[in-house]
mmCIF file of C-alpha atoms and ligand atoms in Angstrom:
data_model
loop_
_atom_site.group_PDB
_atom_site.id
_atom_site.type_symbol
_atom_site.label_atom_id
_atom_site.label_comp_id
_atom_site.label_asym_id
_atom_site.label_seq_id
_atom_site.Cartn_x
_atom_site.Cartn_y
_atom_site.Cartn_z
ATOM 1 C CA MET A 15 -6.377 -9.413 49.036
ATOM 2 C CA VAL A 16 -4.746 -6.262 48.389
ATOM 3 C CA PHE A 17 -7.185 -3.541 46.817
ATOM 4 C CA ASP A 18 -9.885 -4.119 49.459
ATOM 5 C CA HIS A 19 -7.398 -4.588 52.174
ATOM 6 C CA THR A 20 -8.358 -1.970 54.685
ATOM 7 C CA ASP A 21 -4.797 -0.342 54.533
ATOM 8 C CA PHE A 22 -4.853 -0.204 50.928
ATOM 9 C CA ASP A 23 -4.712 3.738 50.445
ATOM 10 C CA GLN A 24 -4.142 3.460 46.534
ATOM 11 C CA HIS A 25 -0.753 2.383 46.523
ATOM 12 C CA GLU A 26 0.314 2.753 43.176
ATOM 13 C CA GLN A 27 2.452 -0.731 43.313
ATOM 14 C CA VAL A 28 2.795 -3.486 45.845
ATOM 15 C CA VAL A 29 5.184 -6.102 44.768
ATOM 16 C CA PHE A 30 5.802 -9.641 46.203
ATOM 17 C CA CYS A 31 8.936 -10.836 45.535
ATOM 18 C CA ALA A 32 10.641 -14.267 45.951
ATOM 19 C CA ASN A 33 13.987 -15.974 45.144
ATOM 20 C CA PRO A 34 13.153 -19.470 47.113
ATOM 21 C CA MET A 35 17.230 -20.104 46.063
ATOM 22 C CA ALA A 36 18.273 -17.219 48.572
ATOM 23 C CA GLY A 37 15.028 -17.634 50.775
ATOM 24 C CA LEU A 38 13.778 -14.553 49.997
ATOM 25 C CA ALA A 39 10.266 -13.585 50.834
ATOM 26 C CA ALA A 40 9.825 -10.216 50.684
ATOM 27 C CA ILE A 41 6.753 -7.155 49.880
ATOM 28 C CA ILE A 42 7.695 -3.844 48.224
ATOM 29 C CA ALA A 43 4.862 -1.339 48.507
ATOM 30 C CA VAL A 44 5.497 1.970 46.878
ATOM 31 C CA HIS A 45 2.600 4.209 48.088
ATOM 32 C CA ASP A 46 3.021 7.409 46.150
ATOM 33 C CA THR A 47 5.940 8.807 43.765
ATOM 34 C CA HIS A 48 4.395 12.500 42.661
ATOM 35 C CA ARG A 49 6.737 14.097 44.835
ATOM 36 C CA GLY A 50 9.906 11.656 43.935
ATOM 37 C CA PRO A 51 10.803 8.102 43.918
ATOM 38 C CA ALA A 52 9.327 6.368 47.344
ATOM 39 C CA LEU A 53 12.243 6.181 49.693
ATOM 40 C CA GLY A 54 11.317 3.986 52.834
ATOM 41 C CA GLY A 55 13.318 1.366 54.765
ATOM 42 C CA CYS A 56 13.360 -2.056 54.569
ATOM 43 C CA ARG A 57 12.074 -4.438 57.633
ATOM 44 C CA HIS A 58 13.238 -7.604 58.398
ATOM 45 C CA TRP A 59 10.682 -9.215 60.984
ATOM 46 C CA HIS A 60 9.351 -12.961 61.964
ATOM 47 C CA TYR A 61 5.596 -12.120 61.097
ATOM 48 C CA THR A 62 2.841 -14.140 62.162
ATOM 49 C CA ASP A 63 1.501 -14.505 59.223
ATOM 50 C CA ASP A 64 1.650 -13.302 55.212
ATOM 51 C CA ALA A 65 -1.160 -10.848 55.879
ATOM 52 C CA ALA A 66 0.226 -9.594 59.102
ATOM 53 C CA ALA A 67 3.206 -8.689 56.769
ATOM 54 C CA LEU A 68 1.430 -7.205 53.924
ATOM 55 C CA THR A 69 -0.944 -4.897 56.565
ATOM 56 C CA ASP A 70 3.057 -3.374 58.153
ATOM 57 C CA ALA A 71 4.323 -2.852 54.615
ATOM 58 C CA LEU A 72 1.037 -1.000 53.331
ATOM 59 C CA ARG A 73 0.528 1.048 56.352
ATOM 60 C CA LEU A 74 4.067 2.169 56.896
ATOM 61 C CA SER A 75 4.650 3.135 53.038
ATOM 62 C CA ARG A 76 1.835 5.893 53.796
ATOM 63 C CA GLY A 77 3.622 6.774 56.606
ATOM 64 C CA MET A 78 6.507 7.253 54.679
ATOM 65 C CA SER A 79 5.400 9.088 51.655
ATOM 66 C CA TYR A 80 3.979 11.490 54.816
ATOM 67 C CA LYS A 81 6.496 11.738 56.156
ATOM 68 C CA ALA A 82 8.494 12.948 53.085
ATOM 69 C CA ALA A 83 5.831 15.379 52.442
ATOM 70 C CA LEU A 84 5.879 17.428 55.920
ATOM 71 C CA ALA A 85 9.846 16.958 56.068
ATOM 72 C CA ASP A 86 9.807 18.827 52.711
ATOM 73 C CA LEU A 87 11.602 16.110 50.869
ATOM 74 C CA PRO A 88 11.583 15.755 47.117
ATOM 75 C CA LEU A 89 10.685 12.152 47.996
ATOM 76 C CA GLY A 90 7.635 9.867 47.843
ATOM 77 C CA GLY A 91 7.133 6.850 50.175
ATOM 78 C CA GLY A 92 7.371 3.072 50.222
ATOM 79 C CA LYS A 93 8.547 0.682 52.130
ATOM 80 C CA SER A 94 9.471 -3.201 52.268
ATOM 81 C CA VAL A 95 9.411 -6.062 54.754
ATOM 82 C CA ILE A 96 11.490 -9.300 54.541
ATOM 83 C CA LEU A 97 9.675 -12.497 55.726
ATOM 84 C CA ALA A 98 12.424 -13.521 58.658
ATOM 85 C CA ASN A 99 13.837 -17.129 57.254
ATOM 86 C CA PRO A 100 16.321 -18.813 59.632
ATOM 87 C CA ALA A 101 17.218 -20.878 57.179
ATOM 88 C CA ALA A 102 18.414 -18.682 54.537
ATOM 89 C CA GLU A 103 22.269 -16.945 54.416
ATOM 90 C CA ARG A 104 21.413 -13.525 55.267
ATOM 91 C CA ALA A 105 24.068 -11.573 53.416
ATOM 92 C CA ARG A 106 22.533 -13.648 49.980
ATOM 93 C CA MET A 107 18.898 -13.261 50.890
ATOM 94 C CA PHE A 108 19.423 -9.492 51.142
ATOM 95 C CA GLU A 109 21.451 -9.410 47.954
ATOM 96 C CA ALA A 110 18.499 -11.042 46.380
ATOM 97 C CA PHE A 111 16.215 -8.114 47.665
ATOM 98 C CA GLY A 112 18.596 -5.998 46.058
ATOM 99 C CA GLU A 113 17.690 -7.779 42.949
ATOM 100 C CA ALA A 114 13.904 -7.168 43.461
ATOM 101 C CA VAL A 115 15.102 -3.325 44.319
ATOM 102 C CA GLU A 116 16.593 -3.036 41.390
ATOM 103 C CA ARG A 117 14.077 -4.305 39.031
ATOM 104 C CA LEU A 118 11.919 -1.366 40.653
ATOM 105 C CA GLY A 119 14.137 0.978 38.378
ATOM 106 C CA GLY A 120 14.472 3.542 41.264
ATOM 107 C CA ARG A 121 10.677 3.816 41.688
ATOM 108 C CA TYR A 122 11.327 2.066 45.309
ATOM 109 C CA ILE A 123 14.696 3.212 47.367
ATOM 110 C CA THR A 124 15.147 0.977 50.685
ATOM 111 C CA ALA A 125 17.292 1.503 53.486
ATOM 112 C CA GLU A 126 17.517 0.614 56.729
ATOM 113 C CA ASP A 127 14.604 -0.520 59.421
ATOM 114 C CA VAL A 128 13.822 -2.382 62.423
ATOM 115 C CA GLY A 129 15.760 -5.578 62.192
ATOM 116 C CA THR A 130 18.400 -4.792 59.590
ATOM 117 C CA THR A 131 21.665 -3.060 59.235
ATOM 118 C CA THR A 132 24.154 -1.133 57.366
ATOM 119 C CA THR A 133 25.878 -5.024 56.998
ATOM 120 C CA ASP A 134 22.302 -5.834 55.380
ATOM 121 C CA MET A 135 22.456 -2.138 52.941
ATOM 122 C CA SER A 136 26.173 -3.232 51.505
ATOM 123 C CA ALA A 137 24.824 -7.100 50.660
ATOM 124 C CA ILE A 138 21.874 -5.166 48.795
ATOM 125 C CA ARG A 139 24.299 -2.423 46.980
ATOM 126 C CA ARG A 140 25.843 -5.459 45.505
ATOM 127 C CA ALA A 141 23.177 -5.354 43.387
ATOM 128 C CA THR A 142 21.255 -2.073 43.354
ATOM 129 C CA ARG A 143 22.117 1.534 43.703
ATOM 130 C CA HIS A 144 19.114 2.492 45.142
ATOM 131 C CA VAL A 145 20.184 1.781 48.652
ATOM 132 C CA SER A 146 21.236 4.482 51.612
ATOM 133 C CA GLY A 147 22.335 3.987 54.828
ATOM 134 C CA VAL A 148 25.381 2.493 53.666
ATOM 135 C CA ALA A 149 28.061 2.225 55.934
ATOM 136 C CA ALA A 150 31.046 5.456 56.143
ATOM 137 C CA SER A 151 33.385 3.070 55.361
ATOM 138 C CA GLU A 152 31.798 2.120 52.424
ATOM 139 C CA GLY A 153 31.358 5.445 51.043
ATOM 140 C CA GLY A 154 27.294 6.076 52.906
ATOM 141 C CA ARG A 155 26.931 8.462 56.174
ATOM 142 C CA GLY A 156 25.591 5.487 58.143
ATOM 143 C CA ASP A 157 22.845 4.311 60.291
ATOM 144 C CA PRO A 158 20.091 6.952 60.325
ATOM 145 C CA SER A 159 19.074 6.216 63.822
ATOM 146 C CA PRO A 160 21.478 8.774 65.633
ATOM 147 C CA ALA A 161 19.497 11.461 63.677
ATOM 148 C CA THR A 162 16.264 9.874 64.156
ATOM 149 C CA ALA A 163 16.677 10.308 67.971
ATOM 150 C CA LEU A 164 17.795 13.926 67.208
ATOM 151 C CA GLY A 165 14.489 14.604 65.639
ATOM 152 C CA VAL A 166 12.538 12.698 67.850
ATOM 153 C CA LEU A 167 14.353 15.209 70.863
ATOM 154 C CA ARG A 168 13.570 18.186 69.290
ATOM 155 C CA GLY A 169 9.703 16.918 68.447
ATOM 156 C CA MET A 170 9.512 16.235 72.353
ATOM 157 C CA LEU A 171 11.270 19.977 72.962
ATOM 158 C CA ALA A 172 8.252 21.358 70.838
ATOM 159 C CA ALA A 173 5.705 19.223 72.486
ATOM 160 C CA LEU A 174 7.047 20.051 76.243
ATOM 161 C CA GLU A 175 7.070 23.998 75.396
ATOM 162 C CA ALA A 176 3.535 23.664 73.627
ATOM 163 C CA ARG A 177 2.168 21.854 76.744
ATOM 164 C CA PHE A 178 4.094 23.252 79.490
ATOM 165 C CA ASP A 179 5.451 26.760 78.484
ATOM 166 C CA SER A 180 8.896 25.488 79.049
ATOM 167 C CA ASP A 181 10.810 23.150 77.209
ATOM 168 C CA THR A 182 13.087 22.443 79.791
ATOM 169 C CA LEU A 183 13.873 18.613 80.292
ATOM 170 C CA GLN A 184 15.598 19.181 83.604
ATOM 171 C CA GLY A 185 13.516 16.728 85.892
ATOM 172 C CA ARG A 186 11.245 15.719 83.312
ATOM 173 C CA ARG A 187 10.181 12.531 83.569
ATOM 174 C CA VAL A 188 10.080 10.397 80.614
ATOM 175 C CA ALA A 189 9.245 7.104 79.908
ATOM 176 C CA VAL A 190 11.388 5.513 76.868
ATOM 177 C CA GLN A 191 9.405 2.179 75.640
ATOM 178 C CA GLY A 192 12.016 0.272 73.792
ATOM 179 C CA LEU A 193 15.735 1.252 74.100
ATOM 180 C CA GLY A 194 16.657 -0.079 70.226
ATOM 181 C CA SER A 195 18.934 2.192 68.195
ATOM 182 C CA VAL A 196 16.936 5.342 68.245
ATOM 183 C CA GLY A 197 15.466 4.216 72.001
ATOM 184 C CA PHE A 198 19.001 4.154 73.469
ATOM 185 C CA ALA A 199 20.279 6.804 71.685
ATOM 186 C CA LEU A 200 17.547 9.122 72.546
ATOM 187 C CA CYS A 201 18.213 7.998 76.422
ATOM 188 C CA HIS A 202 21.346 9.335 75.929
ATOM 189 C CA LEU A 203 19.852 12.748 74.834
ATOM 190 C CA LEU A 204 17.754 13.196 77.775
ATOM 191 C CA HIS A 205 19.574 12.051 80.210
ATOM 192 C CA GLU A 206 22.179 14.378 79.138
ATOM 193 C CA ARG A 207 19.865 16.884 79.763
ATOM 194 C CA GLY A 208 18.787 16.034 83.348
ATOM 195 C CA ALA A 209 15.447 14.301 82.389
ATOM 196 C CA ARG A 210 14.671 10.873 84.459
ATOM 197 C CA LEU A 211 14.150 7.946 82.435
ATOM 198 C CA ILE A 212 11.886 5.329 83.238
ATOM 199 C CA VAL A 213 12.442 2.333 80.818
ATOM 200 C CA ALA A 214 11.026 -0.900 79.360
ATOM 201 C CA ASP A 215 12.404 -3.605 76.895
ATOM 202 C CA ILE A 216 11.814 -6.864 75.804
ATOM 203 C CA ALA A 217 15.396 -7.516 75.911
ATOM 204 C CA ALA A 218 16.719 -7.599 79.690
ATOM 205 C CA GLU A 219 20.606 -6.423 78.836
ATOM 206 C CA ARG A 220 19.688 -3.178 77.067
ATOM 207 C CA VAL A 221 17.333 -2.175 80.631
ATOM 208 C CA GLU A 222 20.341 -3.130 82.666
ATOM 209 C CA ARG A 223 22.420 -0.577 80.586
ATOM 210 C CA ALA A 224 19.928 2.328 80.696
ATOM 211 C CA VAL A 225 19.854 1.544 84.468
ATOM 212 C CA ARG A 226 23.823 1.538 84.561
ATOM 213 C CA GLU A 227 24.523 4.557 82.020
ATOM 214 C CA PHE A 228 21.790 6.547 82.513
ATOM 215 C CA GLY A 229 20.675 5.532 86.246
ATOM 216 C CA ALA A 230 16.954 4.751 84.738
ATOM 217 C CA VAL A 231 14.716 3.076 86.408
ATOM 218 C CA ALA A 232 13.210 0.185 85.138
ATOM 219 C CA VAL A 233 9.495 -1.181 84.709
ATOM 220 C CA SER A 234 7.986 -4.098 82.642
ATOM 221 C CA VAL A 235 7.168 -3.907 79.526
ATOM 222 C CA ASP A 236 3.996 -4.413 80.102
ATOM 223 C CA VAL A 237 3.593 -0.905 82.577
ATOM 224 C CA ILE A 238 5.629 1.269 80.895
ATOM 225 C CA HIS A 239 3.045 2.997 78.914
ATOM 226 C CA ALA A 240 0.674 3.590 82.093
ATOM 227 C CA VAL A 241 3.808 5.217 84.647
ATOM 228 C CA GLU A 242 3.442 8.829 85.878
ATOM 229 C CA ALA A 243 5.803 10.767 83.839
ATOM 230 C CA ASP A 244 6.000 13.712 81.888
ATOM 231 C CA VAL A 245 6.572 12.254 78.429
ATOM 232 C CA PHE A 246 5.952 8.839 77.536
ATOM 233 C CA ALA A 247 8.293 8.216 74.462
ATOM 234 C CA PRO A 248 7.262 5.002 71.938
ATOM 235 C CA CYS A 249 10.299 3.643 70.165
ATOM 236 C CA ALA A 250 9.727 -0.136 69.396
ATOM 237 C CA LEU A 251 6.831 -1.423 67.525
ATOM 238 C CA GLY A 252 3.637 0.379 66.283
ATOM 239 C CA ALA A 253 0.228 0.369 67.706
ATOM 240 C CA VAL A 254 1.120 0.985 71.050
ATOM 241 C CA LEU A 255 -1.862 3.496 71.064
ATOM 242 C CA ASP A 256 -5.267 2.066 71.810
ATOM 243 C CA ALA A 257 -8.590 1.876 72.899
ATOM 244 C CA VAL A 258 -7.082 0.082 76.193
ATOM 245 C CA ARG A 259 -4.015 1.957 76.338
ATOM 246 C CA VAL A 260 -5.314 5.338 75.919
ATOM 247 C CA PRO A 261 -7.391 5.253 78.982
ATOM 248 C CA GLN A 262 -4.177 4.221 80.933
ATOM 249 C CA LEU A 263 -1.659 6.790 79.888
ATOM 250 C CA ALA A 264 -0.465 8.893 82.578
ATOM 251 C CA CYS A 265 1.252 11.121 80.817
ATOM 252 C CA ALA A 266 0.758 14.663 79.531
ATOM 253 C CA VAL A 267 2.926 14.062 75.999
ATOM 254 C CA VAL A 268 3.660 11.303 73.960
ATOM 255 C CA ALA A 269 6.786 12.048 72.151
ATOM 256 C CA GLY A 270 8.743 8.953 70.301
ATOM 257 C CA ALA A 271 10.256 7.441 67.121
ATOM 258 C CA ALA A 272 8.022 4.213 66.741
ATOM 259 C CA ASN A 273 6.045 4.293 63.186
ATOM 260 C CA ASN A 274 2.676 4.169 63.185
ATOM 261 C CA GLN A 275 1.670 4.645 67.409
ATOM 262 C CA LEU A 276 -2.000 4.544 66.298
ATOM 263 C CA ALA A 277 -3.796 1.766 66.418
ATOM 264 C CA HIS A 278 -6.682 2.277 64.461
ATOM 265 C CA ASP A 279 -8.875 5.622 63.591
ATOM 266 C CA GLY A 280 -10.274 7.835 66.395
ATOM 267 C CA ILE A 281 -7.217 7.289 69.124
ATOM 268 C CA ASP A 282 -6.247 10.579 68.034
ATOM 269 C CA GLU A 283 -8.900 11.894 69.324
ATOM 270 C CA ALA A 284 -9.256 9.710 72.369
ATOM 271 C CA LEU A 285 -5.774 11.086 72.853
ATOM 272 C CA ARG A 286 -7.310 14.944 72.685
ATOM 273 C CA ALA A 287 -9.917 14.332 74.965
ATOM 274 C CA ARG A 288 -7.271 12.961 77.611
ATOM 275 C CA GLY A 289 -5.364 16.443 77.230
ATOM 276 C CA VAL A 290 -2.220 14.427 76.052
ATOM 277 C CA LEU A 291 -0.653 16.346 73.342
ATOM 278 C CA TYR A 292 0.421 13.502 70.967
ATOM 279 C CA ALA A 293 3.565 14.413 68.822
ATOM 280 C CA PRO A 294 2.753 12.602 65.255
ATOM 281 C CA ASP A 295 5.308 10.007 65.106
ATOM 282 C CA TYR A 296 5.850 10.574 61.267
ATOM 283 C CA LEU A 297 6.366 14.229 62.099
ATOM 284 C CA ILE A 298 9.114 13.719 64.722
ATOM 285 C CA ASN A 299 10.623 10.767 63.801
ATOM 286 C CA ALA A 300 11.991 12.080 60.516
ATOM 287 C CA GLY A 301 15.668 12.731 61.396
ATOM 288 C CA GLY A 302 16.934 9.265 59.805
ATOM 289 C CA LEU A 303 14.529 9.451 57.115
ATOM 290 C CA ILE A 304 16.248 13.104 56.017
ATOM 291 C CA LYS A 305 19.623 11.461 56.553
ATOM 292 C CA VAL A 306 19.256 9.014 54.104
ATOM 293 C CA ALA A 307 17.744 11.329 51.783
ATOM 294 C CA GLY A 308 20.697 13.224 51.778
ATOM 295 C CA GLU A 309 22.897 10.557 51.263
ATOM 296 C CA TYR A 310 21.179 9.316 48.365
ATOM 297 C CA LEU A 311 20.500 12.809 46.727
ATOM 298 C CA GLY A 312 23.342 14.038 47.489
ATOM 299 C CA PHE A 313 22.872 17.084 50.037
ATOM 300 C CA PRO A 314 25.654 18.348 51.994
ATOM 301 C CA VAL A 315 25.806 16.552 55.461
ATOM 302 C CA GLU A 316 24.947 20.159 57.045
ATOM 303 C CA GLU A 317 21.800 21.004 55.296
ATOM 304 C CA ALA A 318 20.510 17.517 56.445
ATOM 305 C CA ASP A 319 21.701 18.424 59.965
ATOM 306 C CA ARG A 320 19.512 21.746 59.844
ATOM 307 C CA ARG A 321 16.510 20.215 58.112
ATOM 308 C CA VAL A 322 16.759 17.355 61.252
ATOM 309 C CA LEU A 323 16.848 20.722 64.025
ATOM 310 C CA ALA A 324 14.072 21.732 62.158
ATOM 311 C CA ILE A 325 11.498 19.223 62.898
ATOM 312 C CA ARG A 326 11.413 21.219 66.433
ATOM 313 C CA GLU A 327 9.821 24.018 64.126
ATOM 314 C CA ARG A 328 7.366 22.254 62.249
ATOM 315 C CA THR A 329 6.319 20.321 65.378
ATOM 316 C CA THR A 330 5.435 23.454 67.389
ATOM 317 C CA GLU A 331 3.542 24.806 64.214
ATOM 318 C CA VAL A 332 1.355 21.143 64.031
ATOM 319 C CA LEU A 333 0.767 21.592 67.474
ATOM 320 C CA LEU A 334 -0.063 25.128 67.937
ATOM 321 C CA THR A 335 -2.484 24.755 64.667
ATOM 322 C CA ALA A 336 -3.712 21.951 66.433
ATOM 323 C CA LEU A 337 -4.714 23.365 70.121
ATOM 324 C CA ARG A 338 -5.831 26.263 68.692
ATOM 325 C CA GLU A 339 -8.368 24.388 65.799
ATOM 326 C CA GLY A 340 -9.643 21.895 69.093
ATOM 327 C CA VAL A 341 -8.810 19.167 66.687
ATOM 328 C CA PRO A 342 -6.074 15.940 67.199
ATOM 329 C CA THR A 343 -2.685 16.759 66.295
ATOM 330 C CA ALA A 344 -2.399 13.793 64.360
ATOM 331 C CA GLN A 345 -5.303 14.954 62.151
ATOM 332 C CA VAL A 346 -3.348 18.378 61.237
ATOM 333 C CA ALA A 347 -0.433 16.654 60.592
ATOM 334 C CA ASP A 348 -1.991 13.981 57.825
ATOM 335 C CA ARG A 349 -4.080 16.957 56.627
ATOM 336 C CA LEU A 350 -0.846 19.344 55.735
ATOM 337 C CA ALA A 351 0.525 15.384 54.481
ATOM 338 C CA ARG A 352 -2.098 14.851 52.221
ATOM 339 C CA ALA A 353 -2.339 18.776 50.879
ATOM 340 C CA ARG A 354 1.377 18.804 50.282
ATOM 341 C CA ILE A 355 1.268 15.402 48.376
ATOM 342 C CA GLY A 356 -1.711 16.323 46.767
ATOM 343 C CA ARG A 357 -3.995 13.637 47.844
ATOM 344 C CA ALA A 358 -5.977 16.237 49.574
HETATM 345 P P1 LIG B 28 15.556 -1.596 66.917
HETATM 346 O O1 LIG B 28 14.789 -3.225 66.320
HETATM 347 O O2 LIG B 28 16.918 -1.255 67.466
HETATM 348 O O3 LIG B 28 14.801 -1.645 68.414
HETATM 349 C C1 LIG B 28 13.410 -1.680 68.582
HETATM 350 C C2 LIG B 28 14.036 -2.187 70.519
HETATM 351 O O4 LIG B 28 12.048 -2.472 70.688
HETATM 352 C C3 LIG B 28 14.030 -3.154 70.639
HETATM 353 O O5 LIG B 28 15.310 -2.853 71.668
HETATM 354 C C4 LIG B 28 13.332 -4.224 71.372
HETATM 355 O O6 LIG B 28 14.143 -5.057 72.270
HETATM 356 C C5 LIG B 28 12.365 -3.733 71.811
HETATM 357 N N1 LIG B 28 11.088 -3.898 72.356
HETATM 358 C C6 LIG B 28 10.181 -4.696 71.165
HETATM 359 N N2 LIG B 28 8.990 -4.873 71.767
HETATM 360 C C7 LIG B 28 8.906 -4.308 72.548
HETATM 361 C C8 LIG B 28 7.769 -4.494 73.787
HETATM 362 N N3 LIG B 28 6.823 -4.652 73.590
HETATM 363 N N4 LIG B 28 8.396 -3.194 74.945
HETATM 364 C C9 LIG B 28 9.466 -2.746 75.201
HETATM 365 N N5 LIG B 28 10.638 -3.131 74.213
HETATM 366 C C10 LIG B 28 10.011 -4.047 73.045
HETATM 367 O O7 LIG B 28 14.551 -0.541 66.227
HETATM 368 P P2 LIG B 28 14.832 1.176 65.913
HETATM 369 O O8 LIG B 28 15.189 1.164 64.659
HETATM 370 O O9 LIG B 28 15.709 1.743 67.621
HETATM 371 O O10 LIG B 28 13.414 1.851 65.710
HETATM 372 C C11 LIG B 28 12.017 1.788 66.749
HETATM 373 C C12 LIG B 28 10.908 2.180 66.308
HETATM 374 O O11 LIG B 28 11.059 3.267 65.874
HETATM 375 C C13 LIG B 28 10.336 1.508 65.241
HETATM 376 O O12 LIG B 28 8.736 1.875 65.570
HETATM 377 C C14 LIG B 28 11.094 2.081 64.011
HETATM 378 O O13 LIG B 28 10.132 1.738 62.523
HETATM 379 C C15 LIG B 28 11.058 3.208 64.429
HETATM 380 N N6 LIG B 28 11.968 4.364 63.801
HETATM 381 C C16 LIG B 28 13.167 4.136 63.610
HETATM 382 C C17 LIG B 28 14.021 4.970 62.755
HETATM 383 C C18 LIG B 28 15.668 4.644 62.977
HETATM 384 O O14 LIG B 28 16.306 5.321 62.161
HETATM 385 N N7 LIG B 28 15.885 3.588 63.285
HETATM 386 C C19 LIG B 28 13.313 5.777 62.198
HETATM 387 C C20 LIG B 28 12.107 6.391 62.098
HETATM 388 C C21 LIG B 28 11.316 5.572 62.580
#
């Protein structure tokens, strides 16, 4: 059921899309469009079942509303998930997905997310113009991941400053979980600034590359969250901070790219009680959204770049407010976002 689903947050519209000829089964969740059309990426993933896909779409789309509001973009929040189908012809499936997006008439705008690329966006664009993150060769501004990594770095600097009264990364130990598009780009930025990297990924070749290029120390995916570090940066999938892992953390700051890092209610308070400063995920991982928003809405590249850098100041504001009030940082971010959306 959708209406009594624990992650249903009065979403405006949840659309189930099927095109058997193209092998498409997808869910588009439009959470809120009060601030503007709902922009949010399309995830292509092997879900255990339909229920897991629905949960992901509901949670991710709500996060996008909050992310757009905190980034002060004239956009609402939405997200889509495509249930991976090994039998489908990929370009045809994404084009069929574009047809489903087109039927929403611009209320939902799609872009990349986990498991999708600029090539997939090109296929979608054959059916709709409501797509962003299109390759530069086709008139777009390309993959948003580097902008996400830069925004995460800016958020991390704000958290370091708030925690240690110094934002230097020189010699700081940063544990990066997930070396995909964002995680690897983040490692690059951290390495350039003198950080000591500890890394884990289920893909061995990515780990080997980080060891080779950045002198990173590799650990198993089971322990990356628990290694002694100044910062733990979750850059894989969501729900990594739960009742089991939070007590195992050995870091001062959590600042990473993954969406929905908090597995359930109360985890933000558990982090606060342990003295771990958590930089809210949707606050610091907005760089990619800002970039695709700039492409879709047509504001200048320099303006988008400026907004990505400003993630640092926004993060400082949220963290300092939380520390002053003695409440979890995620609570302050949620409060601010809801007020801006008008869902206070
Ligand atoms: P990606 O698919 O390129 O990378 C994810 C990486 O995590 C892969 O290398 C994968 O092998 C690894 N991984 C998966 N399970 C793992 C595990 N259990 N332990 C360690 N590593 C594991 O995805 P991405 O685009 O880099 O996005 C990473 C996260 O950031 C996602 O949660 C995504 O929603 C979020 N995010 C991405 C963007 C963006 O611009 N790409 C923007 C905002 C948020």
